[in-house]
mmCIF file of C-alpha atoms in Angstrom:
data_model
loop_
_atom_site.group_PDB
_atom_site.id
_atom_site.type_symbol
_atom_site.label_atom_id
_atom_site.label_comp_id
_atom_site.label_asym_id
_atom_site.label_seq_id
_atom_site.Cartn_x
_atom_site.Cartn_y
_atom_site.Cartn_z
ATOM 1 C CA MET E 14 38.716 -24.250 -21.759
ATOM 2 C CA LYS E 15 38.866 -25.970 -18.362
ATOM 3 C CA THR E 16 37.031 -24.427 -15.433
ATOM 4 C CA MET E 17 38.481 -23.509 -12.044
ATOM 5 C CA ALA E 18 36.804 -22.243 -8.873
ATOM 6 C CA LEU E 19 39.287 -20.206 -6.815
ATOM 7 C CA PHE E 20 38.625 -19.571 -3.138
ATOM 8 C CA MET E 21 39.143 -16.109 -1.716
ATOM 9 C CA ARG E 22 38.743 -15.075 1.915
ATOM 10 C CA HIS E 23 41.059 -12.170 2.664
ATOM 11 C CA PRO E 24 43.544 -12.264 4.324
ATOM 12 C CA GLU E 25 43.833 -16.044 4.923
ATOM 13 C CA CYS E 26 43.370 -16.764 1.225
ATOM 14 C CA SER E 27 44.152 -13.285 0.079
ATOM 15 C CA LYS E 28 43.100 -11.090 -2.791
ATOM 16 C CA ASP E 29 46.749 -10.679 -3.748
ATOM 17 C CA CYS E 30 47.331 -14.417 -4.049
ATOM 18 C CA ALA E 31 43.996 -15.146 -5.719
ATOM 19 C CA TYR E 32 44.281 -12.446 -8.380
ATOM 20 C CA SER E 33 47.924 -13.366 -9.021
ATOM 21 C CA MET E 34 46.817 -16.944 -9.677
ATOM 22 C CA VAL E 35 44.150 -15.637 -12.057
ATOM 23 C CA HIS E 36 46.832 -13.685 -13.912
ATOM 24 C CA ALA E 37 49.081 -16.742 -14.197
ATOM 25 C CA LEU E 38 46.416 -19.290 -15.175
ATOM 26 C CA SER E 39 43.624 -17.521 -17.055
ATOM 27 C CA SER E 40 45.106 -18.168 -20.506
ATOM 28 C CA ILE E 41 44.071 -21.813 -20.143
ATOM 29 C CA TYR E 42 41.481 -21.835 -17.359
ATOM 30 C CA GLN E 43 38.136 -20.121 -17.023
ATOM 31 C CA ILE E 44 38.334 -18.955 -13.407
ATOM 32 C CA ARG E 45 35.632 -17.805 -11.027
ATOM 33 C CA ILE E 46 36.146 -16.639 -7.449
ATOM 34 C CA PHE E 47 34.061 -18.289 -4.754
ATOM 35 C CA THR E 48 33.460 -18.010 -1.000
ATOM 36 C CA GLU E 49 32.771 -20.765 1.499
ATOM 37 C CA GLU E 50 28.992 -20.227 1.488
ATOM 38 C CA GLU E 51 28.817 -21.295 -2.160
ATOM 39 C CA LEU E 52 29.893 -24.810 -1.183
ATOM 40 C CA ASP E 53 26.394 -25.247 0.271
ATOM 41 C CA ASP E 54 24.919 -25.060 -3.238
ATOM 42 C CA ASP E 55 24.202 -28.562 -4.552
ATOM 43 C CA ASN E 56 25.109 -27.390 -8.054
ATOM 44 C CA PHE E 57 28.422 -25.763 -7.128
ATOM 45 C CA PHE E 58 30.627 -28.498 -8.587
ATOM 46 C CA ASP E 59 28.694 -28.930 -11.826
ATOM 47 C CA HIS E 60 31.009 -28.602 -14.852
ATOM 48 C CA LEU E 61 33.994 -27.785 -12.589
ATOM 49 C CA ASP E 62 37.461 -29.202 -13.326
ATOM 50 C CA VAL E 63 39.595 -27.684 -10.548
ATOM 51 C CA ILE E 64 38.980 -26.237 -7.105
ATOM 52 C CA ALA E 65 41.885 -24.041 -5.999
ATOM 53 C CA PHE E 66 42.980 -22.552 -2.693
ATOM 54 C CA PRO E 67 45.643 -19.814 -2.650
ATOM 55 C CA GLY E 68 47.886 -18.612 0.124
ATOM 56 C CA GLY E 69 47.579 -15.621 2.374
ATOM 57 C CA ILE E 70 48.433 -14.280 5.792
ATOM 58 C CA GLY E 71 47.339 -16.097 8.912
ATOM 59 C CA ASP E 72 47.325 -19.366 10.786
ATOM 60 C CA SER E 73 46.110 -22.430 8.871
ATOM 61 C CA ASP E 74 43.894 -23.203 11.880
ATOM 62 C CA SER E 75 41.619 -20.349 10.770
ATOM 63 C CA TYR E 76 40.228 -23.052 8.466
ATOM 64 C CA CYS E 77 37.633 -23.801 11.143
ATOM 65 C CA ASN E 78 36.135 -20.340 10.644
ATOM 66 C CA PHE E 79 35.144 -21.146 7.058
ATOM 67 C CA PHE E 80 34.626 -24.837 6.473
ATOM 68 C CA THR E 81 32.094 -27.054 8.169
ATOM 69 C CA ARG E 82 32.538 -30.813 7.969
ATOM 70 C CA ARG E 83 29.766 -30.907 5.370
ATOM 71 C CA ARG E 84 31.575 -28.388 3.167
ATOM 72 C CA ALA E 85 34.870 -30.234 3.565
ATOM 73 C CA ASN E 86 33.200 -33.524 2.678
ATOM 74 C CA ARG E 87 31.858 -31.986 -0.509
ATOM 75 C CA ILE E 88 35.382 -31.070 -1.551
ATOM 76 C CA GLY E 89 36.581 -34.605 -0.793
ATOM 77 C CA ASP E 90 33.669 -36.061 -2.782
ATOM 78 C CA PHE E 91 34.526 -33.799 -5.730
ATOM 79 C CA ILE E 92 38.084 -35.159 -5.768
ATOM 80 C CA SER E 93 36.905 -38.767 -5.455
ATOM 81 C CA ARG E 94 34.727 -38.213 -8.530
ATOM 82 C CA GLY E 95 37.740 -37.113 -10.552
ATOM 83 C CA GLY E 96 37.894 -33.405 -9.746
ATOM 84 C CA HIS E 97 41.231 -31.707 -9.100
ATOM 85 C CA TYR E 98 42.551 -29.752 -6.120
ATOM 86 C CA LEU E 99 45.242 -27.073 -6.443
ATOM 87 C CA GLY E 100 46.681 -25.615 -3.225
ATOM 88 C CA ILE E 101 49.399 -22.997 -2.780
ATOM 89 C CA CYS E 102 50.908 -22.236 0.650
ATOM 90 C CA MET E 103 47.822 -21.965 2.919
ATOM 91 C CA GLY E 104 45.843 -23.953 0.380
ATOM 92 C CA ALA E 105 48.483 -26.680 0.511
ATOM 93 C CA TYR E 106 48.362 -26.843 4.321
ATOM 94 C CA TRP E 107 44.584 -27.278 4.117
ATOM 95 C CA ALA E 108 44.977 -30.544 2.201
ATOM 96 C CA GLY E 109 46.339 -32.121 5.408
ATOM 97 C CA SER E 110 44.697 -34.503 7.850
ATOM 98 C CA ARG E 111 43.559 -31.766 10.268
ATOM 99 C CA TYR E 112 41.691 -29.935 7.527
ATOM 100 C CA PHE E 113 40.237 -31.306 4.243
ATOM 101 C CA ASP E 114 42.055 -34.618 4.858
ATOM 102 C CA ILE E 115 42.396 -35.468 1.171
ATOM 103 C CA LEU E 116 45.962 -36.832 1.000
ATOM 104 C CA ASP E 117 46.765 -40.556 0.989
ATOM 105 C CA PHE E 118 49.655 -42.645 2.353
ATOM 106 C CA LYS E 119 50.080 -40.409 5.429
ATOM 107 C CA VAL E 120 51.519 -37.529 3.416
ATOM 108 C CA GLU E 121 51.290 -34.435 5.601
ATOM 109 C CA PRO E 122 51.987 -30.724 4.917
ATOM 110 C CA VAL E 123 54.236 -29.252 7.648
ATOM 111 C CA GLN E 124 56.105 -25.971 8.140
ATOM 112 C CA TYR E 125 59.316 -25.896 6.139
ATOM 113 C CA ILE E 126 60.957 -23.393 8.501
ATOM 114 C CA LYS E 127 60.902 -26.019 11.276
ATOM 115 C CA ARG E 128 62.496 -28.767 9.204
ATOM 116 C CA PRO E 129 66.125 -29.911 9.651
ATOM 117 C CA ASN E 130 68.581 -27.848 7.583
ATOM 118 C CA ALA E 131 65.895 -25.495 6.240
ATOM 119 C CA ASP E 132 67.464 -22.478 4.537
ATOM 120 C CA VAL E 133 64.689 -20.195 5.874
ATOM 121 C CA ARG E 134 64.110 -20.264 9.636
ATOM 122 C CA ARG E 135 61.605 -17.472 10.269
ATOM 123 C CA SER E 136 58.148 -16.509 9.015
ATOM 124 C CA TYR E 137 58.571 -13.512 6.693
ATOM 125 C CA GLY E 138 58.469 -12.688 2.994
ATOM 126 C CA THR E 139 61.671 -13.811 1.302
ATOM 127 C CA VAL E 140 62.870 -16.190 -1.400
ATOM 128 C CA ALA E 141 63.738 -19.845 -0.956
ATOM 129 C CA SER E 142 66.207 -21.796 -3.054
ATOM 130 C CA VAL E 143 64.342 -24.527 -4.910
ATOM 131 C CA THR E 144 64.975 -27.021 -7.658
ATOM 132 C CA TRP E 145 61.909 -27.134 -9.911
ATOM 133 C CA LEU E 146 62.276 -30.322 -11.932
ATOM 134 C CA ASP E 147 65.901 -29.777 -13.020
ATOM 135 C CA GLN E 148 65.821 -25.998 -12.831
ATOM 136 C CA GLN E 149 67.376 -23.925 -10.023
ATOM 137 C CA GLU E 150 65.147 -21.085 -8.855
ATOM 138 C CA LYS E 151 64.789 -18.478 -6.131
ATOM 139 C CA MET E 152 61.037 -18.522 -5.450
ATOM 140 C CA TYR E 153 58.931 -16.256 -3.266
ATOM 141 C CA PHE E 154 58.293 -17.850 0.127
ATOM 142 C CA TYR E 155 56.224 -16.902 3.185
ATOM 143 C CA ASP E 156 56.097 -19.688 5.798
ATOM 144 C CA GLY E 157 55.127 -22.292 3.235
ATOM 145 C CA CYS E 158 54.950 -26.028 3.756
ATOM 146 C CA THR E 159 56.875 -29.106 2.814
ATOM 147 C CA PHE E 160 55.482 -32.642 2.764
ATOM 148 C CA THR E 161 56.421 -35.542 5.029
ATOM 149 C CA ASN E 162 56.190 -39.269 4.291
ATOM 150 C CA GLU E 163 57.408 -38.956 0.709
ATOM 151 C CA ASN E 164 56.503 -42.085 -1.251
ATOM 152 C CA SER E 165 56.198 -43.537 -4.729
ATOM 153 C CA ASN E 166 52.544 -42.490 -5.000
ATOM 154 C CA MET E 167 53.401 -38.830 -5.399
ATOM 155 C CA LYS E 168 55.425 -37.013 -8.017
ATOM 156 C CA VAL E 169 57.818 -34.419 -6.615
ATOM 157 C CA TRP E 170 57.977 -31.452 -8.959
ATOM 158 C CA ALA E 171 60.217 -29.270 -6.824
ATOM 159 C CA ARG E 172 62.450 -29.518 -3.774
ATOM 160 C CA TYR E 173 63.781 -27.050 -1.236
ATOM 161 C CA ALA E 174 67.501 -26.601 -0.651
ATOM 162 C CA ASN E 175 67.510 -29.278 2.095
ATOM 163 C CA GLY E 176 65.935 -31.839 -0.236
ATOM 164 C CA ASP E 177 62.412 -31.701 1.221
ATOM 165 C CA PRO E 178 59.555 -31.703 -1.324
ATOM 166 C CA MET E 179 58.260 -28.220 -2.188
ATOM 167 C CA ALA E 180 55.725 -29.043 -4.927
ATOM 168 C CA ILE E 181 53.973 -32.388 -5.352
ATOM 169 C CA ILE E 182 51.214 -34.061 -7.316
ATOM 170 C CA GLN E 183 49.435 -36.996 -5.709
ATOM 171 C CA GLY E 184 46.656 -38.291 -7.916
ATOM 172 C CA ASN E 185 44.265 -35.369 -8.498
ATOM 173 C CA ILE E 186 45.870 -33.167 -5.848
ATOM 174 C CA GLY E 187 48.604 -30.633 -6.602
ATOM 175 C CA LEU E 188 50.288 -28.736 -3.770
ATOM 176 C CA ILE E 189 52.972 -26.032 -3.739
ATOM 177 C CA GLY E 190 54.700 -24.573 -0.675
ATOM 178 C CA CYS E 191 56.212 -21.464 -2.303
ATOM 179 C CA HIS E 192 54.482 -18.783 -4.391
ATOM 180 C CA PRO E 193 55.164 -19.194 -8.114
ATOM 181 C CA GLU E 194 52.228 -16.842 -8.778
ATOM 182 C CA ALA E 195 54.030 -13.955 -7.033
ATOM 183 C CA PRO E 196 53.848 -10.652 -8.973
ATOM 184 C CA LEU E 197 56.590 -8.063 -9.285
ATOM 185 C CA TYR E 198 55.353 -5.830 -6.449
ATOM 186 C CA TRP E 199 55.823 -8.650 -3.915
ATOM 187 C CA TYR E 200 59.537 -8.430 -4.654
ATOM 188 C CA GLU E 201 59.491 -4.658 -4.249
ATOM 189 C CA GLY E 202 57.982 -4.585 -0.769
ATOM 190 C CA LYS E 203 59.451 -4.327 2.700
ATOM 191 C CA TRP E 204 62.420 -6.620 2.046
ATOM 192 C CA LYS E 205 64.033 -4.819 -0.888
ATOM 193 C CA TYR E 206 66.974 -7.235 -1.090
ATOM 194 C CA ILE E 207 64.811 -9.753 -2.978
ATOM 195 C CA ASN E 208 64.169 -7.348 -5.888
ATOM 196 C CA LYS E 209 66.916 -8.951 -7.942
ATOM 197 C CA TYR E 210 65.202 -12.341 -7.743
ATOM 198 C CA TYR E 211 62.019 -11.358 -9.571
ATOM 199 C CA HIS E 212 61.334 -14.067 -12.126
ATOM 200 C CA GLY E 213 60.060 -11.901 -14.984
ATOM 201 C CA GLY E 214 56.990 -14.105 -15.426
ATOM 202 C CA ARG E 215 58.937 -17.369 -15.632
ATOM 203 C CA HIS E 216 57.410 -18.722 -12.405
ATOM 204 C CA HIS E 217 53.928 -18.053 -13.766
ATOM 205 C CA ASP E 218 54.767 -20.397 -16.628
ATOM 206 C CA LEU E 219 55.975 -23.015 -14.131
ATOM 207 C CA LEU E 220 52.684 -22.761 -12.259
ATOM 208 C CA LEU E 221 50.679 -23.071 -15.472
ATOM 209 C CA ASN E 222 52.659 -26.139 -16.553
ATOM 210 C CA PHE E 223 52.200 -27.690 -13.111
ATOM 211 C CA THR E 224 48.443 -27.090 -13.209
ATOM 212 C CA ASN E 225 48.175 -28.511 -16.720
ATOM 213 C CA ALA E 226 50.011 -31.666 -15.608
ATOM 214 C CA LEU E 227 47.709 -31.942 -12.595
ATOM 215 C CA THR E 228 44.544 -31.726 -14.672
ATOM 216 C CA GLU E 229 45.786 -34.371 -17.098
ATOM 217 C CA ASN E 230 45.562 -36.972 -14.300
#
């Protein structure tokens, strides 16, 4: 069984997102939750296959509250040694040049809601229309990112309605702008109109397949 360390710092990388990822991935991955202080341990990355960062509520610039340059460098070194990085929503933003700076070829995570012809224009919990491989889906979305400077060195797994990438794999890095890990109660919250779009567990399978493909690199 492959091993995954999953970051949790509520609310930026929230309990809801982290435990939903555990639910979706624990059939294949042995998952442990970690906090930023554990990155200071020289043995933290021993026997680790994947380091994962979920989404949450907050500004991606809160990154500076958790990660020193030394901690960020350790994550970059882990990837350069063959380790894998999985980021969803906030975790995907943090792969960018202002944060962990682990993407190549000038690929940059940016807000989807500010992109031309985006089908969601405000920051709130809703669903976005996406094409995951060849499959049409309505996937839970809360101010997630897309990725600029698309190039042949990344595989696009999913696209938003305007054609922008929604989920990508670049080398050992897998990033997703929406929330395929979303549980039923997210669809039953404040915005009741999205109830009918609950995926019945199908999006959990998509996330698991995506993570398996990532870790095969």
